[in-house]
Amino acid sequence: ASQVSIEEYFDAWNVFVAVVAGKAIGALIVEPLSLCGDGVSTIKKLIEKKNRERAQNPWYRENPIVIKGDLKRRLKLIGMNLDTVPGSGEKILLESAVGLEYGGETINAAGLLHEDFMKKAVEAVGAIPGLEFAVVQMLISHPGLPADGQRWAVYRLDTRPDVAMFHFPGRGEPVNLAGRVVEDLCLAGRIRWMDVQR
């Protein structure tokens, strides 16, 4: 064998850190999308209500909850279906904790994320020569504590991220990520423009 891949799961928070031109620009904590039962409404009605709420946010509007096979299978695994009426306060996860198929529920992590993880994200992007812009998805047991002495991992490095998630977080202040990309890369001469003729 020339390669070995080891996967290990541990309880952690999903944290996305945007890195532009060698600097961490912003961070989001992303919780899996969930419904909260009210003891009266079916899961189908709760999904309709959640979609109406998500339609108010420009980024979530592009990621509606679609009732399809994967969602039905997820509900079946927990012994529910679209007609189930969850108890008051009961939480139902609609997506996997790391896959975040619907984009999760985002919270601006300013003041919540320890500076160590901003530095670790910059190091992760810097490990790829020439990479100037990416979003690093990290799994962190305790985001507010230093990196040493706790479990954390870089889960994914996205070189084509959807910047709207930073512009329109579900909670907290927006991060003008597109503006920083233009200012720190395009206007600073850090990218090479190519004339492509058809």
PDB file of C-alpha atoms in Angstrom:
ATOM      1  CA  ALA A   1       0.000   0.000   0.000  1.00  0.00           C
ATOM      2  CA  SER A   2       1.261   3.449  -0.822  1.00  0.00           C
ATOM      3  CA  GLN A   3      -1.329   5.382   1.202  1.00  0.00           C
ATOM      4  CA  VAL A   4      -3.282   4.879   4.388  1.00  0.00           C
ATOM      5  CA  SER A   5      -6.409   6.845   5.271  1.00  0.00           C
ATOM      6  CA  ILE A   6      -7.579   6.890   8.896  1.00  0.00           C
ATOM      7  CA  GLU A   7     -10.913   8.390   9.866  1.00  0.00           C
ATOM      8  CA  GLU A   8     -11.982   8.955  13.431  1.00  0.00           C
ATOM      9  CA  TYR A   9     -15.108  10.638  14.728  1.00  0.00           C
ATOM     10  CA  PHE A  10     -15.168  12.799  17.832  1.00  0.00           C
ATOM     11  CA  ASP A  11     -17.731  15.206  19.254  1.00  0.00           C
ATOM     12  CA  ALA A  12     -16.874  18.615  17.880  1.00  0.00           C
ATOM     13  CA  TRP A  13     -18.170  21.931  16.579  1.00  0.00           C
ATOM     14  CA  ASN A  14     -17.984  22.770  12.882  1.00  0.00           C
ATOM     15  CA  VAL A  15     -16.002  25.955  12.377  1.00  0.00           C
ATOM     16  CA  PHE A  16     -15.406  27.597   8.994  1.00  0.00           C
ATOM     17  CA  VAL A  17     -12.517  30.064   8.730  1.00  0.00           C
ATOM     18  CA  ALA A  18     -12.052  32.207   5.613  1.00  0.00           C
ATOM     19  CA  VAL A  19      -8.411  32.858   4.702  1.00  0.00           C
ATOM     20  CA  VAL A  20      -7.462  35.551   2.186  1.00  0.00           C
ATOM     21  CA  ALA A  21      -3.880  36.504   1.266  1.00  0.00           C
ATOM     22  CA  GLY A  22      -2.412  34.786   4.311  1.00  0.00           C
ATOM     23  CA  LYS A  23      -4.850  36.300   6.827  1.00  0.00           C
ATOM     24  CA  ALA A  24      -7.874  34.848   8.584  1.00  0.00           C
ATOM     25  CA  ILE A  25     -10.707  37.203   7.633  1.00  0.00           C
ATOM     26  CA  GLY A  26     -13.715  35.733   9.433  1.00  0.00           C
ATOM     27  CA  ALA A  27     -15.063  32.636  11.101  1.00  0.00           C
ATOM     28  CA  LEU A  28     -18.416  30.925  11.462  1.00  0.00           C
ATOM     29  CA  ILE A  29     -19.647  28.246  13.800  1.00  0.00           C
ATOM     30  CA  VAL A  30     -22.024  26.054  11.828  1.00  0.00           C
ATOM     31  CA  GLU A  31     -24.582  23.908  13.609  1.00  0.00           C
ATOM     32  CA  PRO A  32     -26.459  21.161  11.764  1.00  0.00           C
ATOM     33  CA  LEU A  33     -29.871  22.254  10.528  1.00  0.00           C
ATOM     34  CA  SER A  34     -32.567  21.128  12.923  1.00  0.00           C
ATOM     35  CA  LEU A  35     -36.227  21.492  13.744  1.00  0.00           C
ATOM     36  CA  CYS A  36     -37.661  22.112  17.189  1.00  0.00           C
ATOM     37  CA  GLY A  37     -40.931  20.363  17.913  1.00  0.00           C
ATOM     38  CA  ASP A  38     -43.866  22.310  19.332  1.00  0.00           C
ATOM     39  CA  GLY A  39     -46.021  19.331  20.298  1.00  0.00           C
ATOM     40  CA  VAL A  40     -48.682  20.299  17.719  1.00  0.00           C
ATOM     41  CA  SER A  41     -47.134  20.535  14.225  1.00  0.00           C
ATOM     42  CA  THR A  42     -46.043  17.651  12.021  1.00  0.00           C
ATOM     43  CA  ILE A  43     -42.480  17.488  10.759  1.00  0.00           C
ATOM     44  CA  LYS A  44     -43.774  18.480   7.312  1.00  0.00           C
ATOM     45  CA  LYS A  45     -45.389  21.646   8.768  1.00  0.00           C
ATOM     46  CA  LEU A  46     -42.224  22.433  10.770  1.00  0.00           C
ATOM     47  CA  ILE A  47     -40.168  22.138   7.553  1.00  0.00           C
ATOM     48  CA  GLU A  48     -42.538  24.534   5.758  1.00  0.00           C
ATOM     49  CA  LYS A  49     -42.216  27.009   8.638  1.00  0.00           C
ATOM     50  CA  LYS A  50     -38.403  26.660   8.671  1.00  0.00           C
ATOM     51  CA  ASN A  51     -38.275  27.254   4.888  1.00  0.00           C
ATOM     52  CA  ARG A  52     -40.334  30.455   5.302  1.00  0.00           C
ATOM     53  CA  GLU A  53     -37.838  31.636   7.947  1.00  0.00           C
ATOM     54  CA  ARG A  54     -34.858  30.676   5.785  1.00  0.00           C
ATOM     55  CA  ALA A  55     -36.348  32.559   2.815  1.00  0.00           C
ATOM     56  CA  GLN A  56     -35.712  35.804   4.745  1.00  0.00           C
ATOM     57  CA  ASN A  57     -31.934  35.225   4.545  1.00  0.00           C
ATOM     58  CA  PRO A  58     -30.331  35.588   1.063  1.00  0.00           C
ATOM     59  CA  TRP A  59     -27.928  32.669   1.587  1.00  0.00           C
ATOM     60  CA  TYR A  60     -30.368  30.255   3.225  1.00  0.00           C
ATOM     61  CA  ARG A  61     -32.946  31.102   0.551  1.00  0.00           C
ATOM     62  CA  GLU A  62     -30.656  29.323  -1.925  1.00  0.00           C
ATOM     63  CA  ASN A  63     -30.606  26.221   0.304  1.00  0.00           C
ATOM     64  CA  PRO A  64     -34.233  25.310   1.065  1.00  0.00           C
ATOM     65  CA  ILE A  65     -35.075  22.093   2.866  1.00  0.00           C
ATOM     66  CA  VAL A  66     -36.195  19.743   0.112  1.00  0.00           C
ATOM     67  CA  ILE A  67     -38.299  16.750   1.052  1.00  0.00           C
ATOM     68  CA  LYS A  68     -36.591  13.914  -0.795  1.00  0.00           C
ATOM     69  CA  GLY A  69     -35.167  10.445  -0.248  1.00  0.00           C
ATOM     70  CA  ASP A  70     -32.189  11.402   1.938  1.00  0.00           C
ATOM     71  CA  LEU A  71     -34.336  13.393   4.342  1.00  0.00           C
ATOM     72  CA  LYS A  72     -36.975  10.662   4.498  1.00  0.00           C
ATOM     73  CA  ARG A  73     -34.266   8.068   5.215  1.00  0.00           C
ATOM     74  CA  ARG A  74     -32.790  10.246   7.981  1.00  0.00           C
ATOM     75  CA  LEU A  75     -36.229  10.558   9.581  1.00  0.00           C
ATOM     76  CA  LYS A  76     -36.860   6.816   9.245  1.00  0.00           C
ATOM     77  CA  LEU A  77     -33.577   6.070  11.035  1.00  0.00           C
ATOM     78  CA  ILE A  78     -34.818   7.979  14.081  1.00  0.00           C
ATOM     79  CA  GLY A  79     -38.266   6.367  13.926  1.00  0.00           C
ATOM     80  CA  MET A  80     -40.102   9.343  12.422  1.00  0.00           C
ATOM     81  CA  ASN A  81     -41.723  10.416   9.159  1.00  0.00           C
ATOM     82  CA  LEU A  82     -43.210  13.606   7.718  1.00  0.00           C
ATOM     83  CA  ASP A  83     -46.478  13.082   9.637  1.00  0.00           C
ATOM     84  CA  THR A  84     -44.801  12.633  13.036  1.00  0.00           C
ATOM     85  CA  VAL A  85     -45.596  15.316  15.624  1.00  0.00           C
ATOM     86  CA  PRO A  86     -42.428  15.854  17.685  1.00  0.00           C
ATOM     87  CA  GLY A  87     -42.826  16.703  21.360  1.00  0.00           C
ATOM     88  CA  SER A  88     -42.490  20.286  22.548  1.00  0.00           C
ATOM     89  CA  GLY A  89     -38.788  21.204  22.567  1.00  0.00           C
ATOM     90  CA  GLU A  90     -37.710  17.976  20.843  1.00  0.00           C
ATOM     91  CA  LYS A  91     -34.820  18.597  18.444  1.00  0.00           C
ATOM     92  CA  ILE A  92     -34.721  16.791  15.097  1.00  0.00           C
ATOM     93  CA  LEU A  93     -31.502  16.972  13.039  1.00  0.00           C
ATOM     94  CA  LEU A  94     -32.133  17.256   9.291  1.00  0.00           C
ATOM     95  CA  GLU A  95     -28.539  16.950   8.082  1.00  0.00           C
ATOM     96  CA  SER A  96     -25.323  15.242   9.106  1.00  0.00           C
ATOM     97  CA  ALA A  97     -23.087  17.073  11.541  1.00  0.00           C
ATOM     98  CA  VAL A  98     -20.146  17.264   9.123  1.00  0.00           C
ATOM     99  CA  GLY A  99     -21.788  16.973   5.689  1.00  0.00           C
ATOM    100  CA  LEU A 100     -24.104  19.949   6.290  1.00  0.00           C
ATOM    101  CA  GLU A 101     -26.168  19.156   3.197  1.00  0.00           C
ATOM    102  CA  TYR A 102     -28.435  22.207   3.648  1.00  0.00           C
ATOM    103  CA  GLY A 103     -25.660  24.591   4.704  1.00  0.00           C
ATOM    104  CA  GLY A 104     -26.273  24.279   8.431  1.00  0.00           C
ATOM    105  CA  GLU A 105     -27.216  27.193  10.650  1.00  0.00           C
ATOM    106  CA  THR A 106     -24.435  29.756  10.802  1.00  0.00           C
ATOM    107  CA  ILE A 107     -23.258  31.964  13.651  1.00  0.00           C
ATOM    108  CA  ASN A 108     -20.533  34.588  13.307  1.00  0.00           C
ATOM    109  CA  ALA A 109     -17.726  33.327  15.570  1.00  0.00           C
ATOM    110  CA  ALA A 110     -16.176  36.747  16.309  1.00  0.00           C
ATOM    111  CA  GLY A 111     -15.195  36.656  19.969  1.00  0.00           C
ATOM    112  CA  LEU A 112     -16.120  32.960  20.254  1.00  0.00           C
ATOM    113  CA  LEU A 113     -13.188  31.307  18.465  1.00  0.00           C
ATOM    114  CA  HIS A 114      -9.738  31.151  20.042  1.00  0.00           C
ATOM    115  CA  GLU A 115      -7.025  32.886  18.013  1.00  0.00           C
ATOM    116  CA  ASP A 116      -5.073  29.591  17.772  1.00  0.00           C
ATOM    117  CA  PHE A 117      -7.605  28.248  15.304  1.00  0.00           C
ATOM    118  CA  MET A 118      -7.426  31.308  13.101  1.00  0.00           C
ATOM    119  CA  LYS A 119      -3.661  30.702  12.912  1.00  0.00           C
ATOM    120  CA  LYS A 120      -4.151  26.978  12.236  1.00  0.00           C
ATOM    121  CA  ALA A 121      -6.491  27.801   9.327  1.00  0.00           C
ATOM    122  CA  VAL A 122      -3.901  30.165   7.839  1.00  0.00           C
ATOM    123  CA  GLU A 123      -1.264  27.413   8.179  1.00  0.00           C
ATOM    124  CA  ALA A 124      -3.553  24.887   6.456  1.00  0.00           C
ATOM    125  CA  VAL A 125      -4.074  27.178   3.461  1.00  0.00           C
ATOM    126  CA  GLY A 126      -0.372  28.080   3.416  1.00  0.00           C
ATOM    127  CA  ALA A 127       0.520  24.392   3.076  1.00  0.00           C
ATOM    128  CA  ILE A 128      -0.720  24.506  -0.520  1.00  0.00           C
ATOM    129  CA  PRO A 129       1.698  26.578  -2.604  1.00  0.00           C
ATOM    130  CA  GLY A 130       0.088  29.505  -4.411  1.00  0.00           C
ATOM    131  CA  LEU A 131      -3.292  29.177  -2.709  1.00  0.00           C
ATOM    132  CA  GLU A 132      -4.491  32.675  -1.801  1.00  0.00           C
ATOM    133  CA  PHE A 133      -8.142  32.152  -0.898  1.00  0.00           C
ATOM    134  CA  ALA A 134      -9.948  29.270   0.775  1.00  0.00           C
ATOM    135  CA  VAL A 135     -12.361  28.409   3.552  1.00  0.00           C
ATOM    136  CA  VAL A 136     -11.083  25.872   6.055  1.00  0.00           C
ATOM    137  CA  GLN A 137     -13.650  23.632   7.736  1.00  0.00           C
ATOM    138  CA  MET A 138     -12.385  22.536  11.135  1.00  0.00           C
ATOM    139  CA  LEU A 139     -13.823  20.218  13.757  1.00  0.00           C
ATOM    140  CA  ILE A 140     -13.029  21.609  17.204  1.00  0.00           C
ATOM    141  CA  SER A 141     -14.036  20.163  20.572  1.00  0.00           C
ATOM    142  CA  HIS A 142     -13.892  23.509  22.409  1.00  0.00           C
ATOM    143  CA  PRO A 143     -13.646  26.475  19.974  1.00  0.00           C
ATOM    144  CA  GLY A 144     -13.098  29.073  22.709  1.00  0.00           C
ATOM    145  CA  LEU A 145     -10.067  27.321  24.232  1.00  0.00           C
ATOM    146  CA  PRO A 146      -6.461  27.085  22.933  1.00  0.00           C
ATOM    147  CA  ALA A 147      -5.677  24.361  20.407  1.00  0.00           C
ATOM    148  CA  ASP A 148      -3.175  22.593  22.667  1.00  0.00           C
ATOM    149  CA  GLY A 149      -4.719  20.055  24.998  1.00  0.00           C
ATOM    150  CA  GLN A 150      -7.893  19.388  23.007  1.00  0.00           C
ATOM    151  CA  ARG A 151      -9.039  17.415  19.991  1.00  0.00           C
ATOM    152  CA  TRP A 152      -9.438  19.255  16.707  1.00  0.00           C
ATOM    153  CA  ALA A 153      -8.917  18.522  13.028  1.00  0.00           C
ATOM    154  CA  VAL A 154      -9.001  20.182   9.631  1.00  0.00           C
ATOM    155  CA  TYR A 155     -11.907  18.438   7.941  1.00  0.00           C
ATOM    156  CA  ARG A 156     -11.966  20.126   4.541  1.00  0.00           C
ATOM    157  CA  LEU A 157     -10.314  22.948   2.637  1.00  0.00           C
ATOM    158  CA  ASP A 158     -12.716  24.556   0.150  1.00  0.00           C
ATOM    159  CA  THR A 159     -11.013  26.468  -2.660  1.00  0.00           C
ATOM    160  CA  ARG A 160     -14.349  27.496  -4.223  1.00  0.00           C
ATOM    161  CA  PRO A 161     -16.393  28.506  -1.202  1.00  0.00           C
ATOM    162  CA  ASP A 162     -19.801  30.116  -1.248  1.00  0.00           C
ATOM    163  CA  VAL A 163     -18.899  33.511   0.221  1.00  0.00           C
ATOM    164  CA  ALA A 164     -22.569  34.331   0.840  1.00  0.00           C
ATOM    165  CA  MET A 165     -22.508  32.240   4.012  1.00  0.00           C
ATOM    166  CA  PHE A 166     -20.139  34.838   5.518  1.00  0.00           C
ATOM    167  CA  HIS A 167     -22.115  37.800   4.170  1.00  0.00           C
ATOM    168  CA  PHE A 168     -25.435  36.512   5.550  1.00  0.00           C
ATOM    169  CA  PRO A 169     -24.889  34.506   8.744  1.00  0.00           C
ATOM    170  CA  GLY A 170     -27.983  33.302  10.566  1.00  0.00           C
ATOM    171  CA  ARG A 171     -26.794  35.089  13.719  1.00  0.00           C
ATOM    172  CA  GLY A 172     -24.174  37.749  14.286  1.00  0.00           C
ATOM    173  CA  GLU A 173     -22.529  40.402  12.167  1.00  0.00           C
ATOM    174  CA  PRO A 174     -21.818  39.802   8.471  1.00  0.00           C
ATOM    175  CA  VAL A 175     -18.267  39.531   7.126  1.00  0.00           C
ATOM    176  CA  ASN A 176     -17.583  41.329   3.825  1.00  0.00           C
ATOM    177  CA  LEU A 177     -15.571  38.436   2.442  1.00  0.00           C
ATOM    178  CA  ALA A 178     -15.994  39.286  -1.254  1.00  0.00           C
ATOM    179  CA  GLY A 179     -14.801  42.835  -0.557  1.00  0.00           C
ATOM    180  CA  ARG A 180     -11.699  41.514   1.195  1.00  0.00           C
ATOM    181  CA  VAL A 181     -10.944  39.150  -1.698  1.00  0.00           C
ATOM    182  CA  VAL A 182     -11.152  42.046  -4.156  1.00  0.00           C
ATOM    183  CA  GLU A 183      -9.133  44.400  -1.954  1.00  0.00           C
ATOM    184  CA  ASP A 184      -6.470  41.970  -0.722  1.00  0.00           C
ATOM    185  CA  LEU A 185      -6.035  39.918  -3.893  1.00  0.00           C
ATOM    186  CA  CYS A 186      -7.347  41.648  -6.989  1.00  0.00           C
ATOM    187  CA  LEU A 187      -6.388  45.231  -6.170  1.00  0.00           C
ATOM    188  CA  ALA A 188      -3.171  44.286  -4.376  1.00  0.00           C
ATOM    189  CA  GLY A 189      -1.720  42.574  -7.443  1.00  0.00           C
ATOM    190  CA  ARG A 190      -1.559  39.151  -5.746  1.00  0.00           C
ATOM    191  CA  ILE A 191      -3.427  37.407  -8.555  1.00  0.00           C
ATOM    192  CA  ARG A 192      -2.440  36.982 -12.169  1.00  0.00           C
ATOM    193  CA  TRP A 193      -5.016  38.034 -14.751  1.00  0.00           C
ATOM    194  CA  MET A 194      -5.132  36.004 -17.918  1.00  0.00           C
ATOM    195  CA  ASP A 195      -6.499  37.141 -21.254  1.00  0.00           C
ATOM    196  CA  VAL A 196      -8.589  34.258 -22.507  1.00  0.00           C
ATOM    197  CA  GLN A 197      -9.651  34.509 -26.123  1.00  0.00           C
ATOM    198  CA  ARG A 198     -12.361  32.345 -27.581  1.00  0.00           C
TER     199      ARG A 198
END
